[in-house]
Amino acid sequence: MRRRSFMALAGIALAAGAVPLAEATAADWPDKPVKVIVPYAPGGATDLLARPWGEALSKAFGQQFVIENRGGAGGMIGAEATYKAAPDGYTIVFTPNAVLSVLPQLRKTPYDPSKFEPIARTGDLVTGFVIHPSVGVKTFQEMLDYAKKNPGKLTYGSAGLGTATQLRIEALKMKTGVDILHVPYRGSADALNDLLPGTIQMMNEINVLPHVKAGKLILLNINHANRSPDFPNVPTLTELGIKDADVPIWYSVWGPPGFPKDIALKLNKKIIEIAKSDDMKKRMRDLNTEVPIQTPEELAAYLKTDTARNAEIIKAANIKLD
Amino acid sequence: MKFRAGQDFATGMLFALFGAAALYIGADYSMGTAQRPGTGVLPHILSWCLVVTGLVLILQGVIAESKVVRSALPTILISSLVAAALFFGGPVIGISEAWATLPVVIGCLVMMEILLPGTAWRPLAAVTIATVVFGIALDDLGLVITMILTLTICAAGTPETRWREYFMFLALMLVLGVGTFVLLLGMPIPIWPVRIPHWLFFLQR
Amino acid sequence: MGFEETWHHLSLGFSVALSMQNLFWCFIGVLIGTAIGVLPGVGPTATMALLLPITYFLTPEGALIMLAGIYYGAQYGGSTTAILVNLPGEASSVVTALDGYQMARQGRAGPALAISAIGSFFAGTVATCAIVMAAPPLTRLAQQFAPADYFSLMVLGLVLAVVMASGSIVKAIGMVFLGMLLGLIGTDVNTGNTRFTFGISDLFDGIGFVIVAMGLFGMAEIIKNLGDNERRDLVSSKVSGLMPTREDFKRSWPPIVRGTFLGGLLGILPGGGGVLGSFASYALEKKISPTPEKFGKGEIEGVAGPESANNAAAQTSFIPMLTLGIPSNAVMAMMIGGMMIHGIVPGPQVMDQKPDLFWGMIVSMWIGNAMLVILNLPLIGIWVKMLLVPYRLLAIAILFFCCIGVYSLNNLWSEVLFMAMFGMLGFIFVRLDCEPAPLLLGYLLGPLMEVYMRRAMLLSRGDALVFFQRPLSLAFLIIAVIALAVVIFPNIRKAREEAFQE
C-alpha cells in the first residue's frame, strides 16, 4: 500500500520535474542562482559597481547573484548575450547607459535597446570637470573665460570615442560655445596618466577625484543634480547657470525582452530597499555614486529622454564611428 | 640551409601576397588629416612595406637560384588564373568573390611542397583538424566526447602512436581534463553532450 | 627619503607581511600563480577575476598580497612552459622561449629553469628595494613621458625586434611588418572603425595575444616535432645535471644585473614599457656578447637577462598603481578593483592614509619572490622528469591544454579556430625559416605605436616635428637608428663579400 503510493508520488514528482516550467513565478523567484552579466572586463568601473550590488542582492534573496563578465566591443558583447538569453528571470544585465543610449546611435548593434525589460536604477556617477593647475584657473567661470580667449588650446581627455565622457565635453562645447580639443583615450586610466603631468588639461571621470583630494587637480563643477558630499563647495552645472548640459552617466539593471514583469517589479522593490540602507549608501559613496529611486516604468521613460538628449549632442558634435 | 633560395622566394611571395591583400582590404579606410591621422594610415604604410620586403626576398631567391622560379612558375600561373577567374567571374555566376582565396591557398601549399619538399602533411592536417574539431564540438558535444575526438585525431597524426598505450593515456587525460577544468576551476563547459551540432546534421532524426 | 624613514617603513611593512595570515595568503597566491602560469591560456588576469569575489572575506592586506602573488607567480610559471615546451604564456616569456627552449632540447632544461628562477629572485629583490626607497621619484620620472616619447620608445622596440633575430634580417623585418598588420585587426580605438574584421564581431577586439603565441609557437612546434623523423626526444639521452654549473653562474650574473635595471626602469612606464623589458635585455645581451651568432641556439645569457628584466618590470609596474592609482596593465587594473572592493580608493593618498597596507604589500612582494624560488627550484626536477614522457603522448597533452586554454579565455570557439590557423601559419613559417618572435613583437608594439603616434599628432596640432623636438623622443629615435645601422651594415658587407666570391 505504502509502497504503491510512494511510487505514485515519485512518478508524479518525476513527471513534474520532466516538464520544464516556462518561467518562474514571482512568488518563488529566485529559487536558483541568478546570472548578472557585466558587459565589461573585471576590475573596470562597471564591474566595481556591480559587485556590491551582487553581494547585497545575494544576501537579500538568499540566492547567489553571480557576476559574469562578458567584456568586449564597448559593451556590445555582454548586452547581446543578455538580449538573446532566455527570459526566464535568471539572467539580467548590469550596464552603464552608454551601451543602451549612446552606442546604438553610433553603430548597428545586435540588440534593440528599447526592447530590454527595465528593472531598476543602480547608480549615477557624481563627478565633474577637473582641470590641471598649470592652466592657472580656479573656478568654472575662469575656465570658460580662458577657453573663450584661447580657442582650441585646452585639451580634454575622454575614456574613448562615443563614451559618455566624450558627450560631456561636447555638450559643454555646445551650450557654451567654447572650443576645447577632445582627445580620445583607451579608458579613463589611460587619460589620467596624461592628465597628471599636464599633457592634457581636463577630464571628467571619477578616477581623478583622489587626486583632487590630494590637491593635484582642481574640481570645477559637479555633473549631477546635487552637490557631492565629498566636495560641498563645488557647484553643480545647473547652479552655474548652464542648464541641460548635464550628461549623466548612470547604471541600471535590465532583463532580456520578455522578462517577466512581476519578477522585474519584485527585484526593483528590493533594489530600492537596499539603496536606502546605510551600508549600501556608504559603499556607493566610496565609489562616488548616488542611487536615484525609480520604478521600472520611470526607468524606461528615463532611457528615452537620455537617448533623445544624447542624440542631440551626437548630431551637433557630428560624432561618427564606422 | 638546404633550400635557402626556395625559402626566400616563398617567403617573399607570402609577404607580397599578404601585403597586397591588406592593401586591397584596406583601400577604403580613411586617411584623415595630419592632426588626426585616420584609420588607414598605418595599414597603408605597413602593407606597402610588406610588399616591398616581399619583393626584395623574391629577388634574393631568384638571384641565388633562378631555377626556383621555373619550378614554381606553373603553380603560380595556374592559381592566379583560377583566382582571377573566381574573383571577377564569381559574382557573375552567383558565388562570392571571396572564393578566390581558395585557389590562392591551395597554390601556396602546392608551391611549398615543390620548393621545400618533405613537408610533414600528416601531422599538419591532424593537428589542425583536431584543433578545429575541438572548437566546433565543445559547446555541443561536451568535454568528454570532444576530448576523445581531438586527442585521437591528433594521435592519428603520427605513425609513432601505440594505440594500446594511447587509450590508457586518453583515459588519464579525460580524468585530468574534466577534473581540473570543469570540476576544479569551474569553467562553464558541459561535460556530456547537450545537443547535436548542426555539422552532424545527418545524426539528427 | 631619509634612512630613518625608510627603516620605519620597512619595519612596518615586515610586521604586516610576516603575520601568519598574510604569509599564508602570500603562499596561496604564488602557488596558484605558478600553477596558472604553467597552464597555457589561463592567465593571471582571468584567475584574479575568478578569485576577486573570494577576496571579500579577507582583510585588504591579505587580499592584495594574494592577488599580487598570483601575478608574479604567473611570471615564474610562464617561463617554465616557455623553456620546457616552447609555449610562452605571456608576452614577457616569448623571449625566454628563444634560447630557453633550445637549452631544454640540449638536455639543459634544469640549468635554464634554475637560472631563470634565481635571476628573477635577484631582480625582484632589487626592484622591491627600488620601490621602497625611490617610489615617488621614479613615479615622477615616469610622468615625464609624453605620447611622443612613448611613440619613439615603441619604434625603438620594433627595431630591437629586428636586432633580436638570428636569421635573415630581411625576413625579420618582414615578420615585424606582418605582425604589426595582424595587431591592427580589430576596432581602431581613435575612430571606432573596424579594420580587417570582415564584419565578424569576434574580431572586433582583435585576435588575442595568447591565441597568436600558442598557435605560432606551441602548435607549430608540435606539428614540426611530430613530423620530424629524425627527432630525438625532447631531452637528449643524457640530461646533464639539474643545477647550473659554475660556468653558467659566471656567465649569467652580468646579464642578470643588466636585465634587472633595464626591466626595472621600463616597467615604471604606465604606457606599456614593461613588455619591452625582456626584448631590450635580449637585444642588449646579443649585442654585447662575443658570440652573437650563438643566440637563438641555447645561450644562457639569453635566458638570464630577459628573465630578470621581466620580473623586475613586473615588480616596478606596481609603482604607478600604488603611488597614483594608474594601472600599467590589465593585472594592475584588477588590483585596483581588489582595493576598491575593500573600500580603498587608489591614489596618492594611499601611501599616507594606509601605510600598513602600502608597505606591507611591498614587503610581501619580496617575500613572495623568496617563496617562489624555494617553491620552484625543487620543482625543476619534476619538470625535467615530465619531459621524459614520450613525445607522441606529450604532444597530445600540450595540444589539449592549448585548446582548452584558449577556450577558457572568452568561451569563444572562434578563437580556437584562429589558433588553428595560426598553428598552420606557424608551421609554414618553420618550413620557410622565418622566426615568429619578431612577428609577435610587431603584433604587440604596432598598435601601441599607432595609438601614441596619433595622440602625439593630435596634441601637437599636426606638427610631426614634435617627435624630434622632445629630448626623450629624439634620444630613442637616435638609438633606434644606431641599432638598425649596426645590424644592417655588417649584413650588407657580408652580402657584398658573398657576391664577390661568386
mmCIF file with all atom_site columns, N, CA and C in Angstrom, chain C residues 452-485:
data_model
loop_
_atom_site.group_PDB
_atom_site.id
_atom_site.type_symbol
_atom_site.label_atom_id
_atom_site.label_alt_id
_atom_site.label_comp_id
_atom_site.label_asym_id
_atom_site.label_entity_id
_atom_site.label_seq_id
_atom_site.pdbx_PDB_ins_code
_atom_site.Cartn_x
_atom_site.Cartn_y
_atom_site.Cartn_z
_atom_site.occupancy
_atom_site.B_iso_or_equiv
_atom_site.pdbx_formal_charge
_atom_site.auth_seq_id
_atom_site.auth_comp_id
_atom_site.auth_asym_id
_atom_site.auth_atom_id
_atom_site.pdbx_PDB_model_num
ATOM 1   N N  . TYR C 1 452 ? 50.040 55.960 -29.938 1.00 0.00 ? 452 TYR C N  1
ATOM 2   C CA . TYR C 1 452 ? 50.852 57.087 -29.485 1.00 0.00 ? 452 TYR C CA 1
ATOM 3   C C  . TYR C 1 452 ? 51.130 58.072 -30.607 1.00 0.00 ? 452 TYR C C  1
ATOM 4   N N  . MET C 1 453 ? 51.338 57.568 -31.813 1.00 0.00 ? 453 MET C N  1
ATOM 5   C CA . MET C 1 453 ? 51.573 58.484 -32.919 1.00 0.00 ? 453 MET C CA 1
ATOM 6   C C  . MET C 1 453 ? 50.381 59.413 -33.091 1.00 0.00 ? 453 MET C C  1
ATOM 7   N N  . ARG C 1 454 ? 49.183 58.825 -33.072 1.00 0.00 ? 454 ARG C N  1
ATOM 8   C CA . ARG C 1 454 ? 48.013 59.657 -33.309 1.00 0.00 ? 454 ARG C CA 1
ATOM 9   C C  . ARG C 1 454 ? 47.776 60.628 -32.176 1.00 0.00 ? 454 ARG C C  1
ATOM 10  N N  . ARG C 1 455 ? 48.022 60.145 -30.952 1.00 0.00 ? 455 ARG C N  1
ATOM 11  C CA . ARG C 1 455 ? 47.815 61.040 -29.838 1.00 0.00 ? 455 ARG C CA 1
ATOM 12  C C  . ARG C 1 455 ? 48.804 62.190 -29.899 1.00 0.00 ? 455 ARG C C  1
ATOM 13  N N  . ALA C 1 456 ? 50.049 61.869 -30.234 1.00 0.00 ? 456 ALA C N  1
ATOM 14  C CA . ALA C 1 456 ? 51.062 62.921 -30.289 1.00 0.00 ? 456 ALA C CA 1
ATOM 15  C C  . ALA C 1 456 ? 50.712 63.929 -31.372 1.00 0.00 ? 456 ALA C C  1
ATOM 16  N N  . MET C 1 457 ? 50.261 63.430 -32.525 1.00 0.00 ? 457 MET C N  1
ATOM 17  C CA . MET C 1 457 ? 49.903 64.334 -33.625 1.00 0.00 ? 457 MET C CA 1
ATOM 18  C C  . MET C 1 457 ? 48.699 65.193 -33.244 1.00 0.00 ? 457 MET C C  1
ATOM 19  N N  . LEU C 1 458 ? 47.753 64.591 -32.537 1.00 0.00 ? 458 LEU C N  1
ATOM 20  C CA . LEU C 1 458 ? 46.572 65.351 -32.133 1.00 0.00 ? 458 LEU C CA 1
ATOM 21  C C  . LEU C 1 458 ? 46.974 66.481 -31.186 1.00 0.00 ? 458 LEU C C  1
ATOM 22  N N  . LEU C 1 459 ? 47.824 66.148 -30.227 1.00 0.00 ? 459 LEU C N  1
ATOM 23  C CA . LEU C 1 459 ? 48.209 67.145 -29.244 1.00 0.00 ? 459 LEU C CA 1
ATOM 24  C C  . LEU C 1 459 ? 49.116 68.206 -29.831 1.00 0.00 ? 459 LEU C C  1
ATOM 25  N N  . SER C 1 460 ? 49.901 67.843 -30.834 1.00 0.00 ? 460 SER C N  1
ATOM 26  C CA . SER C 1 460 ? 50.792 68.841 -31.414 1.00 0.00 ? 460 SER C CA 1
ATOM 27  C C  . SER C 1 460 ? 50.121 69.579 -32.549 1.00 0.00 ? 460 SER C C  1
ATOM 28  N N  . ARG C 1 461 ? 48.815 69.348 -32.689 1.00 0.00 ? 461 ARG C N  1
ATOM 29  C CA . ARG C 1 461 ? 48.033 70.005 -33.736 1.00 0.00 ? 461 ARG C CA 1
ATOM 30  C C  . ARG C 1 461 ? 48.616 69.718 -35.105 1.00 0.00 ? 461 ARG C C  1
ATOM 31  N N  . GLY C 1 462 ? 49.090 68.501 -35.339 1.00 0.00 ? 462 GLY C N  1
ATOM 32  C CA . GLY C 1 462 ? 49.503 68.109 -36.679 1.00 0.00 ? 462 GLY C CA 1
ATOM 33  C C  . GLY C 1 462 ? 50.972 68.352 -36.976 1.00 0.00 ? 462 GLY C C  1
ATOM 34  N N  . ASP C 1 463 ? 51.727 68.738 -35.977 1.00 0.00 ? 463 ASP C N  1
ATOM 35  C CA . ASP C 1 463 ? 53.124 69.050 -36.207 1.00 0.00 ? 463 ASP C CA 1
ATOM 36  C C  . ASP C 1 463 ? 53.984 67.807 -35.986 1.00 0.00 ? 463 ASP C C  1
ATOM 37  N N  . ALA C 1 464 ? 54.518 67.244 -37.072 1.00 0.00 ? 464 ALA C N  1
ATOM 38  C CA . ALA C 1 464 ? 55.272 65.997 -36.942 1.00 0.00 ? 464 ALA C CA 1
ATOM 39  C C  . ALA C 1 464 ? 56.633 66.217 -36.317 1.00 0.00 ? 464 ALA C C  1
ATOM 40  N N  . LEU C 1 465 ? 57.073 67.450 -36.237 1.00 0.00 ? 465 LEU C N  1
ATOM 41  C CA . LEU C 1 465 ? 58.399 67.702 -35.681 1.00 0.00 ? 465 LEU C CA 1
ATOM 42  C C  . LEU C 1 465 ? 58.462 67.409 -34.186 1.00 0.00 ? 465 LEU C C  1
ATOM 43  N N  . VAL C 1 466 ? 57.287 67.258 -33.584 1.00 0.00 ? 466 VAL C N  1
ATOM 44  C CA . VAL C 1 466 ? 57.270 67.059 -32.144 1.00 0.00 ? 466 VAL C CA 1
ATOM 45  C C  . VAL C 1 466 ? 58.100 65.839 -31.739 1.00 0.00 ? 466 VAL C C  1
ATOM 46  N N  . PHE C 1 467 ? 58.172 64.843 -32.628 1.00 0.00 ? 467 PHE C N  1
ATOM 47  C CA . PHE C 1 467 ? 58.948 63.654 -32.278 1.00 0.00 ? 467 PHE C CA 1
ATOM 48  C C  . PHE C 1 467 ? 60.433 63.952 -32.185 1.00 0.00 ? 467 PHE C C  1
ATOM 49  N N  . PHE C 1 468 ? 60.856 65.006 -32.848 1.00 0.00 ? 468 PHE C N  1
ATOM 50  C CA . PHE C 1 468 ? 62.277 65.341 -32.785 1.00 0.00 ? 468 PHE C CA 1
ATOM 51  C C  . PHE C 1 468 ? 62.567 66.450 -31.793 1.00 0.00 ? 468 PHE C C  1
ATOM 52  N N  . GLN C 1 469 ? 61.510 67.150 -31.385 1.00 0.00 ? 469 GLN C N  1
ATOM 53  C CA . GLN C 1 469 ? 61.736 68.284 -30.501 1.00 0.00 ? 469 GLN C CA 1
ATOM 54  C C  . GLN C 1 469 ? 61.832 67.878 -29.047 1.00 0.00 ? 469 GLN C C  1
ATOM 55  N N  . ARG C 1 470 ? 61.138 66.831 -28.671 1.00 0.00 ? 470 ARG C N  1
ATOM 56  C CA . ARG C 1 470 ? 61.225 66.404 -27.284 1.00 0.00 ? 470 ARG C CA 1
ATOM 57  C C  . ARG C 1 470 ? 62.506 65.596 -27.096 1.00 0.00 ? 470 ARG C C  1
ATOM 58  N N  . PRO C 1 471 ? 63.286 65.934 -26.064 1.00 0.00 ? 471 PRO C N  1
ATOM 59  C CA . PRO C 1 471 ? 64.596 65.281 -25.915 1.00 0.00 ? 471 PRO C CA 1
ATOM 60  C C  . PRO C 1 471 ? 64.513 63.763 -25.773 1.00 0.00 ? 471 PRO C C  1
ATOM 61  N N  . LEU C 1 472 ? 63.556 63.280 -24.970 1.00 0.00 ? 472 LEU C N  1
ATOM 62  C CA . LEU C 1 472 ? 63.444 61.833 -24.772 1.00 0.00 ? 472 LEU C CA 1
ATOM 63  C C  . LEU C 1 472 ? 63.152 61.142 -26.098 1.00 0.00 ? 472 LEU C C  1
ATOM 64  N N  . SER C 1 473 ? 62.181 61.701 -26.806 1.00 0.00 ? 473 SER C N  1
ATOM 65  C CA . SER C 1 473 ? 61.773 61.107 -28.072 1.00 0.00 ? 473 SER C CA 1
ATOM 66  C C  . SER C 1 473 ? 62.944 61.064 -29.042 1.00 0.00 ? 473 SER C C  1
ATOM 67  N N  . LEU C 1 474 ? 63.646 62.181 -29.144 1.00 0.00 ? 474 LEU C N  1
ATOM 68  C CA . LEU C 1 474 ? 64.779 62.248 -30.046 1.00 0.00 ? 474 LEU C CA 1
ATOM 69  C C  . LEU C 1 474 ? 65.834 61.212 -29.666 1.00 0.00 ? 474 LEU C C  1
ATOM 70  N N  . ALA C 1 475 ? 66.092 61.099 -28.371 1.00 0.00 ? 475 ALA C N  1
ATOM 71  C CA . ALA C 1 475 ? 67.095 60.137 -27.906 1.00 0.00 ? 475 ALA C CA 1
ATOM 72  C C  . ALA C 1 475 ? 66.738 58.729 -28.338 1.00 0.00 ? 475 ALA C C  1
ATOM 73  N N  . PHE C 1 476 ? 65.472 58.339 -28.128 1.00 0.00 ? 476 PHE C N  1
ATOM 74  C CA . PHE C 1 476 ? 65.061 56.984 -28.508 1.00 0.00 ? 476 PHE C CA 1
ATOM 75  C C  . PHE C 1 476 ? 65.205 56.757 -30.006 1.00 0.00 ? 476 PHE C C  1
ATOM 76  N N  . LEU C 1 477 ? 64.824 57.768 -30.777 1.00 0.00 ? 477 LEU C N  1
ATOM 77  C CA . LEU C 1 477 ? 64.894 57.587 -32.225 1.00 0.00 ? 477 LEU C CA 1
ATOM 78  C C  . LEU C 1 477 ? 66.346 57.438 -32.679 1.00 0.00 ? 477 LEU C C  1
ATOM 79  N N  . ILE C 1 478 ? 67.224 58.216 -32.066 1.00 0.00 ? 478 ILE C N  1
ATOM 80  C CA . ILE C 1 478 ? 68.643 58.113 -32.433 1.00 0.00 ? 478 ILE C CA 1
ATOM 81  C C  . ILE C 1 478 ? 69.171 56.727 -32.102 1.00 0.00 ? 478 ILE C C  1
ATOM 82  N N  . ILE C 1 479 ? 68.852 56.246 -30.905 1.00 0.00 ? 479 ILE C N  1
ATOM 83  C CA . ILE C 1 479 ? 69.305 54.900 -30.528 1.00 0.00 ? 479 ILE C CA 1
ATOM 84  C C  . ILE C 1 479 ? 68.768 53.877 -31.519 1.00 0.00 ? 479 ILE C C  1
ATOM 85  N N  . ALA C 1 480 ? 67.507 54.067 -31.928 1.00 0.00 ? 480 ALA C N  1
ATOM 86  C CA . ALA C 1 480 ? 66.915 53.119 -32.865 1.00 0.00 ? 480 ALA C CA 1
ATOM 87  C C  . ALA C 1 480 ? 67.685 53.108 -34.173 1.00 0.00 ? 480 ALA C C  1
ATOM 88  N N  . VAL C 1 481 ? 68.002 54.299 -34.674 1.00 0.00 ? 481 VAL C N  1
ATOM 89  C CA . VAL C 1 481 ? 68.724 54.364 -35.942 1.00 0.00 ? 481 VAL C CA 1
ATOM 90  C C  . VAL C 1 481 ? 70.089 53.694 -35.808 1.00 0.00 ? 481 VAL C C  1
ATOM 91  N N  . ILE C 1 482 ? 70.776 53.986 -34.709 1.00 0.00 ? 482 ILE C N  1
ATOM 92  C CA . ILE C 1 482 ? 72.100 53.392 -34.499 1.00 0.00 ? 482 ILE C CA 1
ATOM 93  C C  . ILE C 1 482 ? 71.988 51.871 -34.453 1.00 0.00 ? 482 ILE C C  1
ATOM 94  N N  . ALA C 1 483 ? 71.009 51.381 -33.680 1.00 0.00 ? 483 ALA C N  1
ATOM 95  C CA . ALA C 1 483 ? 70.859 49.931 -33.544 1.00 0.00 ? 483 ALA C CA 1
ATOM 96  C C  . ALA C 1 483 ? 70.604 49.291 -34.910 1.00 0.00 ? 483 ALA C C  1
ATOM 97  N N  . LEU C 1 484 ? 69.753 49.949 -35.698 1.00 0.00 ? 484 LEU C N  1
ATOM 98  C CA . LEU C 1 484 ? 69.433 49.407 -37.014 1.00 0.00 ? 484 LEU C CA 1
ATOM 99  C C  . LEU C 1 484 ? 70.668 49.383 -37.898 1.00 0.00 ? 484 LEU C C  1
ATOM 100 N N  . ALA C 1 485 ? 71.413 50.493 -37.855 1.00 0.00 ? 485 ALA C N  1
ATOM 101 C CA . ALA C 1 485 ? 72.612 50.570 -38.685 1.00 0.00 ? 485 ALA C CA 1
ATOM 102 C C  . ALA C 1 485 ? 73.604 49.490 -38.291 1.00 0.00 ? 485 ALA C C  1
#
